Amino acid sequence: MGRHGWNSGARRWRLTALLGVSAAALALLVTLLNTLPSDGGSTAGTTRDGDKVHGTPITPPETPEPEVGWGFTHTQFSADTGNDTATERVQGLLEQQSLPQIQHIMGWGAGNPEPSEGRYDFSEMDSRVDFVRRSGGTPVVTLCCSPDWMKGGKSGADNTNWSQAALETAPDPAHFKDFAALAATVAKRYPDVRHFIVWNEFKGFWNDAEARWDYEGYTKLYNLVYKALKKVNEDIMVGGPYLVMDSVDPRQQHDASTTVKGTWGAMDQRVLDAFDYWNTHKAGADFVVVDGSSYTKDDDLLPDEFAATDKFTAVGEWVRARTHDLPLWWAEYYVEPADGNDERKGWSETHRVAVQAAGLIAMARGGATSGFYWNPEKEKGSDCPGCLWTPTAGAGGGTALPMFDLLSRFSTEFLPGTTYKTVSVAPDDAPDVRVLATDRTVLVVNTLDRSISAEVDGKRFDMKAYDVKWLTR
């Protein structure tokens, strides 16, 4: 699904002044030796000790839990760079919430981690991990994507192909063990990271000959990575398969599941087959990861944008029934179709937040205990639809936006292990609201583009169009 955006390849180099003629000459000689053309490409900016512990790791729990709660994923632009005042403002927001945060090892803000075999460059990954540590979040690493030399491209720091097609290419089977070794290197470098997701959306794992997912190939890679990570530290939590849970129009005959369906559509049977294969043949898993949108592959919101979120509940129930109640994570979730530029800016922010709230409710009802909002952060400017905070390029940036308020409150109120309660909703109001409740809190969403008066949990109150209210019990 082409929705992510990817690292443009722009690098954040820091130039250091050299003191003395001898030092300058030596540096020049080293640079020339490292950048001379060769079969392996340039090794500039790389090091051999990729597994050396970076920075000051936070102290993880003695026994990490497989559930981390509700958080977000860092994308190409995030708050680890920008104006210091703005980045510190975001850091302060996150420190109050302790939101779990995902970072990929290559792309979406991170450079090529191993441009040549045995030569590493974690400079941008280090920056992201440092930010997660400073902001008090639980760090989660997605092991995607792979260096060029593992997938038929060229080696060298100067040869990384940052096109979307290249980034979304899977490692060649001959390099699966090399990718697993890279995963182990990452785990050693950041020993406070105890949660790893293997790959992203089956990127590159498609069987053209049979028009289905190459679940055999993915599962082989997953198992090698799983074993490599457990060898580093048995307490590391590993999960997959991070499949896109695609759905189609329920009237569609080809590829539509006859069993997992609803008014929101029908699951693509090829996805269910891929999941079942991984689930049967996996070496192990501490949690299970899926990804998907409430709308169909044709961008249809069936029967409407709020009812379409029922898909998250149906998928969650189906997955958990097959994984013996392994903790369920949504690595990504989408409720608003993208435009031709892969952006979601057609709705008002009030509308967007309301449907996102309905989506979170639906995931929780389906048994999910962890979910990650894909933060569509911009590099600069003030207009940032769906973003968690304003861009951090200027001193005035880094201000919380409505989506941050929703996500942070949801994360606080509905922690892993939460027991959900049933609350009363007046019969006439039931079709118009979405509700999630504990013994302390009730979240209510108005699904209509008009004001209503609703009675929930014995209380009557007014709600504006697409209002999201939090009630205390």
GROMACS .gro file of C-alpha atoms in nm:
model
  473
    1MET     CA    1   0.000   0.000   0.000
    2GLY     CA    2   0.170   0.320  -0.117
    3ARG     CA    3   0.089   0.543   0.171
    4HIS     CA    4   0.403   0.596   0.370
    5GLY     CA    5   0.637   0.837   0.207
    6TRP     CA    6   1.000   0.742   0.247
    7ASN     CA    7   1.339   0.879   0.332
    8SER     CA    8   1.459   1.107   0.055
    9GLY     CA    9   1.819   1.015   0.122
   10ALA     CA   10   1.906   1.360   0.253
   11ARG     CA   11   2.169   1.323   0.519
   12ARG     CA   12   2.239   1.519   0.834
   13TRP     CA   13   2.615   1.563   0.815
   14ARG     CA   14   2.805   1.754   1.079
   15LEU     CA   15   3.138   1.906   0.976
   16THR     CA   16   3.407   1.927   1.243
   17ALA     CA   17   3.683   2.187   1.225
   18LEU     CA   18   4.027   2.031   1.212
   19LEU     CA   19   4.304   2.185   1.413
   20GLY     CA   20   4.660   2.178   1.277
   21VAL     CA   21   4.805   2.103   0.937
   22SER     CA   22   4.898   1.746   1.029
   23ALA     CA   23   4.546   1.663   1.149
   24ALA     CA   24   4.396   1.811   0.833
   25ALA     CA   25   4.631   1.614   0.610
   26LEU     CA   26   4.558   1.291   0.795
   27ALA     CA   27   4.184   1.347   0.770
   28LEU     CA   28   4.211   1.416   0.398
   29LEU     CA   29   4.409   1.097   0.344
   30VAL     CA   30   4.154   0.889   0.534
   31THR     CA   31   3.869   1.046   0.337
   32LEU     CA   32   4.036   0.973   0.005
   33LEU     CA   33   4.100   0.612   0.099
   34ASN     CA   34   3.742   0.568   0.210
   35THR     CA   35   3.586   0.723  -0.097
   36LEU     CA   36   3.798   0.583  -0.376
   37PRO     CA   37   3.583   0.391  -0.625
   38SER     CA   38   3.578   0.018  -0.559
   39ASP     CA   39   3.349  -0.279  -0.595
   40GLY     CA   40   3.219  -0.213  -0.244
   41GLY     CA   41   3.144   0.155  -0.296
   42SER     CA   42   3.225   0.433  -0.049
   43THR     CA   43   3.262   0.353   0.320
   44ALA     CA   44   3.251   0.721   0.422
   45GLY     CA   45   3.061   0.776   0.744
   46THR     CA   46   3.053   0.406   0.831
   47THR     CA   47   3.208   0.202   1.110
   48ARG     CA   48   3.271  -0.165   1.180
   49ASP     CA   49   3.141  -0.162   1.537
   50GLY     CA   50   2.769  -0.142   1.465
   51ASP     CA   51   2.687  -0.354   1.767
   52LYS     CA   52   2.860  -0.118   2.009
   53VAL     CA   53   2.606   0.004   2.267
   54HIS     CA   54   2.491   0.353   2.172
   55GLY     CA   55   2.445   0.635   2.419
   56THR     CA   56   2.287   0.578   2.757
   57PRO     CA   57   2.018   0.312   2.736
   58ILE     CA   58   1.718   0.351   2.962
   59THR     CA   59   1.663   0.076   3.215
   60PRO     CA   60   1.396  -0.157   3.074
   61PRO     CA   61   1.167  -0.363   3.298
   62GLU     CA   62   1.327  -0.678   3.431
   63THR     CA   63   1.052  -0.879   3.264
   64PRO     CA   64   0.916  -0.689   2.963
   65GLU     CA   65   0.550  -0.730   2.878
   66PRO     CA   66   0.442  -0.813   2.523
   67GLU     CA   67   0.186  -0.532   2.532
   68VAL     CA   68   0.303  -0.171   2.517
   69GLY     CA   69  -0.019   0.027   2.477
   70TRP     CA   70  -0.122   0.295   2.230
   71GLY     CA   71   0.140   0.514   2.064
   72PHE     CA   72   0.270   0.634   1.730
   73THR     CA   73   0.527   0.573   1.454
   74HIS     CA   74   0.796   0.823   1.361
   75THR     CA   75   0.796   0.897   0.988
   76GLN     CA   76   1.033   1.086   0.759
   77PHE     CA   77   1.011   1.408   0.960
   78SER     CA   78   0.988   1.405   1.337
   79ALA     CA   79   1.082   1.597   1.650
   80ASP     CA   80   1.438   1.469   1.681
   81THR     CA   81   1.544   1.754   1.451
   82GLY     CA   82   1.445   2.116   1.404
   83ASN     CA   83   1.443   2.424   1.623
   84ASP     CA   84   1.557   2.338   1.977
   85THR     CA   85   1.264   2.518   2.141
   86ALA     CA   86   1.015   2.330   1.924
   87THR     CA   87   1.174   1.988   1.968
   88GLU     CA   88   1.194   2.037   2.344
   89ARG     CA   89   0.827   2.133   2.343
   90VAL     CA   90   0.736   1.800   2.182
   91GLN     CA   91   0.966   1.618   2.419
   92GLY     CA   92   0.783   1.779   2.711
   93LEU     CA   93   0.445   1.673   2.573
   94LEU     CA   94   0.560   1.313   2.537
   95GLU     CA   95   0.728   1.301   2.877
   96GLN     CA   96   0.387   1.352   3.035
   97GLN     CA   97   0.236   1.056   2.848
   98SER     CA   98   0.512   0.791   2.806
   99LEU     CA   99   0.374   0.692   2.466
  100PRO     CA  100   0.534   0.390   2.295
  101GLN     CA  101   0.713   0.495   1.975
  102ILE     CA  102   0.811   0.295   1.664
  103GLN     CA  103   1.113   0.362   1.444
  104HIS     CA  104   1.210   0.166   1.134
  105ILE     CA  105   1.576   0.077   1.081
  106MET     CA  106   1.590   0.212   0.724
  107GLY     CA  107   1.370   0.474   0.566
  108TRP     CA  108   1.108   0.694   0.733
  109GLY     CA  109   1.372   0.900   0.904
  110ALA     CA  110   1.658   0.651   0.924
  111GLY     CA  111   1.947   0.607   0.682
  112ASN     CA  112   2.095   0.290   0.537
  113PRO     CA  113   2.216   0.101   0.849
  114GLU     CA  114   2.467  -0.122   0.666
  115PRO     CA  115   2.566   0.034   0.331
  116SER     CA  116   2.834  -0.231   0.277
  117GLU     CA  117   2.859  -0.570   0.437
  118GLY     CA  118   3.004  -0.527   0.785
  119ARG     CA  119   3.011  -0.144   0.759
  120TYR     CA  120   2.744   0.038   0.958
  121ASP     CA  121   2.592   0.386   0.975
  122PHE     CA  122   2.335   0.426   1.251
  123SER     CA  123   2.368   0.805   1.283
  124GLU     CA  124   2.005   0.883   1.201
  125MET     CA  125   1.870   0.579   1.384
  126ASP     CA  126   2.072   0.688   1.688
  127SER     CA  127   1.906   1.030   1.673
  128ARG     CA  128   1.559   0.875   1.678
  129VAL     CA  129   1.641   0.632   1.958
  130ASP     CA  130   1.790   0.916   2.163
  131PHE     CA  131   1.469   1.114   2.119
  132VAL     CA  132   1.254   0.823   2.234
  133ARG     CA  133   1.476   0.784   2.538
  134ARG     CA  134   1.463   1.157   2.624
  135SER     CA  135   1.086   1.169   2.586
  136GLY     CA  136   1.029   0.872   2.816
  137GLY     CA  137   0.866   0.650   2.555
  138THR     CA  138   0.881   0.274   2.517
  139PRO     CA  139   1.105   0.217   2.213
  140VAL     CA  140   0.983  -0.026   1.946
  141VAL     CA  141   1.188  -0.109   1.636
  142THR     CA  142   1.046  -0.225   1.304
  143LEU     CA  143   1.304  -0.434   1.120
  144CYS     CA  144   1.252  -0.289   0.775
  145CYS     CA  145   1.389  -0.216   0.529
  146SER     CA  146   1.707  -0.382   0.398
  147PRO     CA  147   2.037  -0.246   0.263
  148ASP     CA  148   2.078  -0.245  -0.115
  149TRP     CA  149   2.345  -0.514  -0.127
  150MET     CA  150   2.099  -0.758   0.034
  151LYS     CA  151   1.847  -0.713  -0.248
  152GLY     CA  152   2.048  -0.700  -0.569
  153GLY     CA  153   2.162  -0.338  -0.547
  154LYS     CA  154   2.505  -0.183  -0.509
  155SER     CA  155   2.710  -0.163  -0.191
  156GLY     CA  156   2.843   0.163  -0.059
  157ALA     CA  157   2.732   0.467   0.134
  158ASP     CA  158   2.703   0.655  -0.194
  159ASN     CA  159   2.491   0.393  -0.370
  160THR     CA  160   2.172   0.372  -0.163
  161ASN     CA  161   1.865   0.379  -0.387
  162TRP     CA  162   1.595   0.571  -0.201
  163SER     CA  163   1.319   0.519  -0.457
  164GLN     CA  164   0.999   0.370  -0.322
  165ALA     CA  165   1.038   0.063  -0.542
  166ALA     CA  166   1.387  -0.004  -0.409
  167LEU     CA  167   1.296   0.060  -0.048
  168GLU     CA  168   1.004  -0.179  -0.069
  169THR     CA  169   1.211  -0.464  -0.213
  170ALA     CA  170   1.263  -0.762   0.017
  171PRO     CA  171   1.607  -0.912   0.080
  172ASP     CA  172   1.711  -1.191  -0.156
  173PRO     CA  173   1.668  -1.532   0.010
  174ALA     CA  174   2.047  -1.575  -0.008
  175HIS     CA  175   2.073  -1.275   0.226
  176PHE     CA  176   1.802  -1.367   0.478
  177LYS     CA  177   2.074  -1.470   0.725
  178ASP     CA  178   2.254  -1.141   0.666
  179PHE     CA  179   1.935  -0.952   0.748
  180ALA     CA  180   1.890  -1.159   1.063
  181ALA     CA  181   2.248  -1.073   1.159
  182LEU     CA  182   2.168  -0.704   1.104
  183ALA     CA  183   1.866  -0.742   1.333
  184ALA     CA  184   2.091  -0.888   1.601
  185THR     CA  185   2.333  -0.598   1.556
  186VAL     CA  186   2.048  -0.351   1.611
  187ALA     CA  187   1.941  -0.535   1.926
  188LYS     CA  188   2.295  -0.522   2.066
  189ARG     CA  189   2.334  -0.154   1.983
  190TYR     CA  190   2.010  -0.059   2.161
  191PRO     CA  191   1.979  -0.305   2.453
  192ASP     CA  192   1.688  -0.110   2.599
  193VAL     CA  193   1.474  -0.193   2.296
  194ARG     CA  194   1.284  -0.504   2.394
  195HIS     CA  195   1.012  -0.504   2.126
  196PHE     CA  196   1.085  -0.579   1.760
  197ILE     CA  197   0.850  -0.611   1.464
  198VAL     CA  198   0.979  -0.820   1.173
  199TRP     CA  199   0.948  -0.641   0.838
  200ASN     CA  200   0.665  -0.418   0.717
  201GLU     CA  201   0.351  -0.510   0.522
  202PHE     CA  202   0.511  -0.809   0.341
  203LYS     CA  203   0.689  -0.554   0.122
  204GLY     CA  204   0.853  -0.739  -0.167
  205PHE     CA  205   0.697  -1.070  -0.068
  206TRP     CA  206   0.456  -1.129  -0.354
  207ASN     CA  207   0.437  -1.443  -0.565
  208ASP     CA  208   0.365  -1.318  -0.918
  209ALA     CA  209   0.333  -1.667  -1.065
  210GLU     CA  210   0.052  -1.763  -0.829
  211ALA     CA  211  -0.091  -1.414  -0.768
  212ARG     CA  212  -0.066  -1.447  -0.392
  213TRP     CA  213   0.159  -1.347  -0.106
  214ASP     CA  214   0.494  -1.522  -0.074
  215TYR     CA  215   0.418  -1.629   0.279
  216GLU     CA  216   0.676  -1.906   0.264
  217GLY     CA  217   0.954  -1.653   0.198
  218TYR     CA  218   0.838  -1.411   0.465
  219THR     CA  219   0.802  -1.684   0.726
  220LYS     CA  220   1.153  -1.810   0.653
  221LEU     CA  221   1.291  -1.459   0.706
  222TYR     CA  222   1.079  -1.410   1.017
  223ASN     CA  223   1.199  -1.733   1.176
  224LEU     CA  224   1.566  -1.649   1.117
  225VAL     CA  225   1.521  -1.304   1.267
  226TYR     CA  226   1.321  -1.439   1.560
  227LYS     CA  227   1.595  -1.687   1.650
  228ALA     CA  228   1.872  -1.428   1.605
  229LEU     CA  229   1.700  -1.183   1.839
  230LYS     CA  230   1.628  -1.445   2.103
  231LYS     CA  231   1.994  -1.544   2.090
  232VAL     CA  232   2.091  -1.186   2.176
  233ASN     CA  233   1.847  -1.172   2.469
  234GLU     CA  234   1.576  -1.423   2.550
  235ASP     CA  235   1.368  -1.142   2.701
  236ILE     CA  236   1.336  -0.961   2.367
  237MET     CA  237   0.974  -0.958   2.246
  238VAL     CA  238   0.927  -1.038   1.876
  239GLY     CA  239   0.616  -1.012   1.662
  240GLY     CA  240   0.483  -1.035   1.306
  241PRO     CA  241   0.359  -1.079   1.039
  242TYR     CA  242   0.258  -0.711   0.988
  243LEU     CA  243   0.022  -0.806   0.704
  244VAL     CA  244  -0.206  -0.548   0.544
  245MET     CA  245  -0.554  -0.677   0.625
  246ASP     CA  246  -0.707  -0.578   0.291
  247SER     CA  247  -1.081  -0.598   0.233
  248VAL     CA  248  -1.292  -0.583  -0.081
  249ASP     CA  249  -1.651  -0.508  -0.173
  250PRO     CA  250  -1.860  -0.794  -0.025
  251ARG     CA  251  -2.027  -0.850  -0.364
  252GLN     CA  252  -1.692  -0.922  -0.526
  253GLN     CA  253  -1.659  -1.289  -0.610
  254HIS     CA  254  -1.287  -1.312  -0.675
  255ASP     CA  255  -1.060  -1.321  -0.364
  256ALA     CA  256  -1.340  -1.229  -0.122
  257SER     CA  257  -1.361  -1.432   0.199
  258THR     CA  258  -1.691  -1.607   0.250
  259THR     CA  259  -1.649  -1.618   0.628
  260VAL     CA  260  -1.481  -1.295   0.742
  261LYS     CA  261  -1.713  -1.025   0.617
  262GLY     CA  262  -1.963  -0.762   0.721
  263THR     CA  263  -2.129  -0.445   0.604
  264TRP     CA  264  -1.774  -0.302   0.587
  265GLY     CA  265  -1.678  -0.550   0.313
  266ALA     CA  266  -1.512  -0.892   0.294
  267MET     CA  267  -1.155  -0.981   0.377
  268ASP     CA  268  -0.923  -1.066   0.090
  269GLN     CA  269  -0.886  -1.443   0.125
  270ARG     CA  270  -0.524  -1.430   0.009
  271VAL     CA  271  -0.437  -1.223   0.317
  272LEU     CA  272  -0.609  -1.472   0.547
  273ASP     CA  273  -0.421  -1.758   0.380
  274ALA     CA  274  -0.089  -1.579   0.430
  275PHE     CA  275  -0.167  -1.515   0.794
  276ASP     CA  276  -0.263  -1.876   0.856
  277TYR     CA  277   0.059  -2.003   0.698
  278TRP     CA  278   0.275  -1.774   0.912
  279ASN     CA  279   0.078  -1.859   1.223
  280THR     CA  280   0.121  -2.234   1.162
  281HIS     CA  281   0.491  -2.227   1.068
  282LYS     CA  282   0.633  -1.945   1.280
  283ALA     CA  283   0.921  -2.028   1.515
  284GLY     CA  284   0.743  -1.834   1.788
  285ALA     CA  285   0.587  -1.497   1.863
  286ASP     CA  286   0.538  -1.283   2.172
  287PHE     CA  287   0.270  -1.072   2.008
  288VAL     CA  288   0.094  -1.062   1.673
  289VAL     CA  289   0.100  -0.760   1.442
  290VAL     CA  290  -0.143  -0.652   1.171
  291ASP     CA  291  -0.203  -0.336   0.973
  292GLY     CA  292  -0.493  -0.210   0.770
  293SER     CA  293  -0.757   0.043   0.681
  294SER     CA  294  -1.126   0.056   0.753
  295TYR     CA  295  -1.195   0.117   0.384
  296THR     CA  296  -1.171  -0.138   0.104
  297LYS     CA  297  -0.891  -0.175  -0.152
  298ASP     CA  298  -1.102   0.048  -0.378
  299ASP     CA  299  -1.115   0.317  -0.105
  300ASP     CA  300  -1.482   0.254  -0.033
  301LEU     CA  301  -1.605   0.337   0.318
  302LEU     CA  302  -1.884   0.085   0.369
  303PRO     CA  303  -2.155   0.161   0.466
  304ASP     CA  304  -2.006   0.491   0.592
  305GLU     CA  305  -1.683   0.611   0.750
  306PHE     CA  306  -1.790   0.528   1.108
  307ALA     CA  307  -1.952   0.189   1.048
  308ALA     CA  308  -1.653   0.093   0.832
  309THR     CA  309  -1.440   0.085   1.148
  310ASP     CA  310  -1.628  -0.231   1.252
  311LYS     CA  311  -1.374  -0.405   1.029
  312PHE     CA  312  -1.108  -0.350   1.296
  313THR     CA  313  -1.321  -0.538   1.548
  314ALA     CA  314  -1.393  -0.826   1.310
  315VAL     CA  315  -1.027  -0.864   1.210
  316GLY     CA  316  -0.914  -0.850   1.572
  317GLU     CA  317  -1.155  -1.124   1.676
  318TRP     CA  318  -1.051  -1.343   1.382
  319VAL     CA  319  -0.679  -1.303   1.455
  320ARG     CA  320  -0.706  -1.365   1.827
  321ALA     CA  321  -0.913  -1.678   1.773
  322ARG     CA  322  -0.624  -1.821   1.569
  323THR     CA  323  -0.334  -1.710   1.786
  324HIS     CA  324  -0.463  -1.837   2.119
  325ASP     CA  325  -0.506  -1.484   2.247
  326LEU     CA  326  -0.153  -1.360   2.177
  327PRO     CA  327  -0.145  -0.983   2.243
  328LEU     CA  328  -0.268  -0.805   1.930
  329TRP     CA  329  -0.098  -0.496   1.788
  330TRP     CA  330  -0.212  -0.271   1.503
  331ALA     CA  331   0.118  -0.137   1.364
  332GLU     CA  332  -0.078   0.102   1.141
  333TYR     CA  333  -0.446   0.185   1.102
  334TYR     CA  334  -0.621   0.418   0.858
  335VAL     CA  335  -0.976   0.549   0.845
  336GLU     CA  336  -0.945   0.824   0.582
  337PRO     CA  337  -0.862   0.734   0.219
  338ALA     CA  338  -0.561   0.913   0.073
  339ASP     CA  339  -0.562   1.138  -0.231
  340GLY     CA  340  -0.343   1.097  -0.540
  341ASN     CA  341  -0.045   1.240  -0.350
  342ASP     CA  342  -0.088   0.989  -0.068
  343GLU     CA  343  -0.213   1.258   0.168
  344ARG     CA  344  -0.519   1.264   0.391
  345LYS     CA  345  -0.644   1.620   0.410
  346GLY     CA  346  -0.996   1.609   0.270
  347TRP     CA  347  -1.173   1.609   0.608
  348SER     CA  348  -1.193   1.876   0.874
  349GLU     CA  349  -0.978   1.802   1.178
  350THR     CA  350  -1.292   1.760   1.391
  351HIS     CA  351  -1.426   1.499   1.147
  352ARG     CA  352  -1.087   1.326   1.129
  353VAL     CA  353  -1.047   1.302   1.507
  354ALA     CA  354  -1.399   1.164   1.549
  355VAL     CA  355  -1.349   0.883   1.296
  356GLN     CA  356  -1.005   0.808   1.442
  357ALA     CA  357  -1.166   0.779   1.785
  358ALA     CA  358  -1.423   0.537   1.643
  359GLY     CA  359  -1.137   0.336   1.491
  360LEU     CA  360  -0.954   0.315   1.824
  361ILE     CA  361  -1.274   0.202   1.993
  362ALA     CA  362  -1.324  -0.068   1.728
  363MET     CA  363  -0.967  -0.197   1.766
  364ALA     CA  364  -1.004  -0.218   2.143
  365ARG     CA  365  -1.335  -0.403   2.105
  366GLY     CA  366  -1.158  -0.652   1.878
  367GLY     CA  367  -0.908  -0.733   2.152
  368ALA     CA  368  -0.616  -0.510   2.054
  369THR     CA  369  -0.405  -0.381   2.340
  370SER     CA  370  -0.147  -0.188   2.136
  371GLY     CA  371  -0.179   0.033   1.831
  372PHE     CA  372   0.040   0.287   1.655
  373TYR     CA  373  -0.077   0.599   1.479
  374TRP     CA  374   0.123   0.669   1.162
  375ASN     CA  375   0.215   1.032   1.225
  376PRO     CA  376   0.206   1.225   0.893
  377GLU     CA  377   0.448   1.491   1.016
  378LYS     CA  378   0.560   1.773   0.787
  379GLU     CA  379   0.909   1.920   0.778
  380LYS     CA  380   0.791   2.281   0.811
  381GLY     CA  381   0.493   2.510   0.783
  382SER     CA  382   0.183   2.544   1.000
  383ASP     CA  383  -0.073   2.336   0.811
  384CYS     CA  384  -0.039   1.971   0.910
  385PRO     CA  385  -0.365   1.772   0.875
  386GLY     CA  386  -0.375   1.470   1.104
  387CYS     CA  387  -0.038   1.543   1.262
  388LEU     CA  388   0.025   1.497   1.634
  389TRP     CA  389   0.208   1.830   1.665
  390THR     CA  390   0.297   2.126   1.446
  391PRO     CA  391   0.624   2.098   1.248
  392THR     CA  392   0.936   2.170   1.453
  393ALA     CA  393   1.137   2.371   1.198
  394GLY     CA  394   1.055   2.703   1.372
  395ALA     CA  395   1.057   2.814   1.736
  396GLY     CA  396   0.677   2.826   1.742
  397GLY     CA  397   0.644   2.462   1.632
  398GLY     CA  398   0.596   2.151   1.835
  399THR     CA  399   0.253   2.248   1.963
  400ALA     CA  400   0.006   1.969   2.036
  401LEU     CA  401  -0.272   1.921   1.781
  402PRO     CA  402  -0.615   1.759   1.833
  403MET     CA  403  -0.492   1.416   1.721
  404PHE     CA  404  -0.229   1.420   1.995
  405ASP     CA  405  -0.494   1.504   2.253
  406LEU     CA  406  -0.704   1.207   2.141
  407LEU     CA  407  -0.417   0.958   2.125
  408SER     CA  408  -0.258   1.059   2.454
  409ARG     CA  409  -0.590   1.048   2.642
  410PHE     CA  410  -0.683   0.714   2.488
  411SER     CA  411  -0.340   0.574   2.583
  412THR     CA  412  -0.384   0.691   2.943
  413GLU     CA  413  -0.739   0.569   2.991
  414PHE     CA  414  -0.720   0.235   2.808
  415LEU     CA  415  -0.392   0.077   2.913
  416PRO     CA  416  -0.314  -0.291   2.841
  417GLY     CA  417  -0.509  -0.503   3.086
  418THR     CA  418  -0.805  -0.264   3.095
  419THR     CA  419  -1.139  -0.425   3.173
  420TYR     CA  420  -1.409  -0.274   2.959
  421LYS     CA  421  -1.759  -0.216   3.091
  422THR     CA  422  -2.099  -0.202   2.926
  423VAL     CA  423  -2.284   0.123   2.974
  424SER     CA  424  -2.638   0.217   2.889
  425VAL     CA  425  -2.716   0.421   2.579
  426ALA     CA  426  -3.066   0.553   2.512
  427PRO     CA  427  -3.217   0.346   2.228
  428ASP     CA  428  -3.280   0.650   2.011
  429ASP     CA  429  -2.919   0.765   2.054
  430ALA     CA  430  -2.746   0.428   2.002
  431PRO     CA  431  -2.718   0.454   1.619
  432ASP     CA  432  -2.556   0.797   1.643
  433VAL     CA  433  -2.279   0.741   1.896
  434ARG     CA  434  -1.978   0.513   1.951
  435VAL     CA  435  -1.893   0.431   2.313
  436LEU     CA  436  -1.607   0.268   2.505
  437ALA     CA  437  -1.608   0.253   2.885
  438THR     CA  438  -1.421   0.134   3.193
  439ASP     CA  439  -1.531   0.158   3.554
  440ARG     CA  440  -1.383   0.511   3.560
  441THR     CA  441  -1.418   0.663   3.214
  442VAL     CA  442  -1.656   0.671   2.919
  443LEU     CA  443  -1.546   0.781   2.570
  444VAL     CA  444  -1.837   0.897   2.351
  445VAL     CA  445  -1.818   0.991   1.982
  446ASN     CA  446  -2.090   1.170   1.787
  447THR     CA  447  -2.093   1.017   1.438
  448LEU     CA  448  -2.314   1.286   1.288
  449ASP     CA  449  -2.227   1.614   1.119
  450ARG     CA  450  -2.476   1.796   1.341
  451SER     CA  451  -2.537   1.863   1.706
  452ILE     CA  452  -2.722   1.603   1.910
  453SER     CA  453  -2.846   1.543   2.264
  454ALA     CA  454  -2.736   1.201   2.385
  455GLU     CA  455  -2.802   0.994   2.696
  456VAL     CA  456  -2.512   0.767   2.790
  457ASP     CA  457  -2.453   0.594   3.125
  458GLY     CA  458  -2.758   0.763   3.268
  459LYS     CA  459  -2.637   1.113   3.181
  460ARG     CA  460  -2.788   1.339   2.915
  461PHE     CA  461  -2.565   1.596   2.749
  462ASP     CA  462  -2.528   1.792   2.428
  463MET     CA  463  -2.268   1.706   2.165
  464LYS     CA  464  -2.148   1.921   1.876
  465ALA     CA  465  -2.104   1.783   1.525
  466TYR     CA  466  -1.839   1.505   1.532
  467ASP     CA  467  -1.783   1.573   1.901
  468VAL     CA  468  -1.558   1.352   2.114
  469LYS     CA  469  -1.640   1.359   2.485
  470TRP     CA  470  -1.479   1.200   2.791
  471LEU     CA  471  -1.710   1.132   3.085
  472THR     CA  472  -1.604   1.048   3.440
  473ARG     CA  473  -1.809   0.777   3.609
   0.00000   0.00000   0.00000
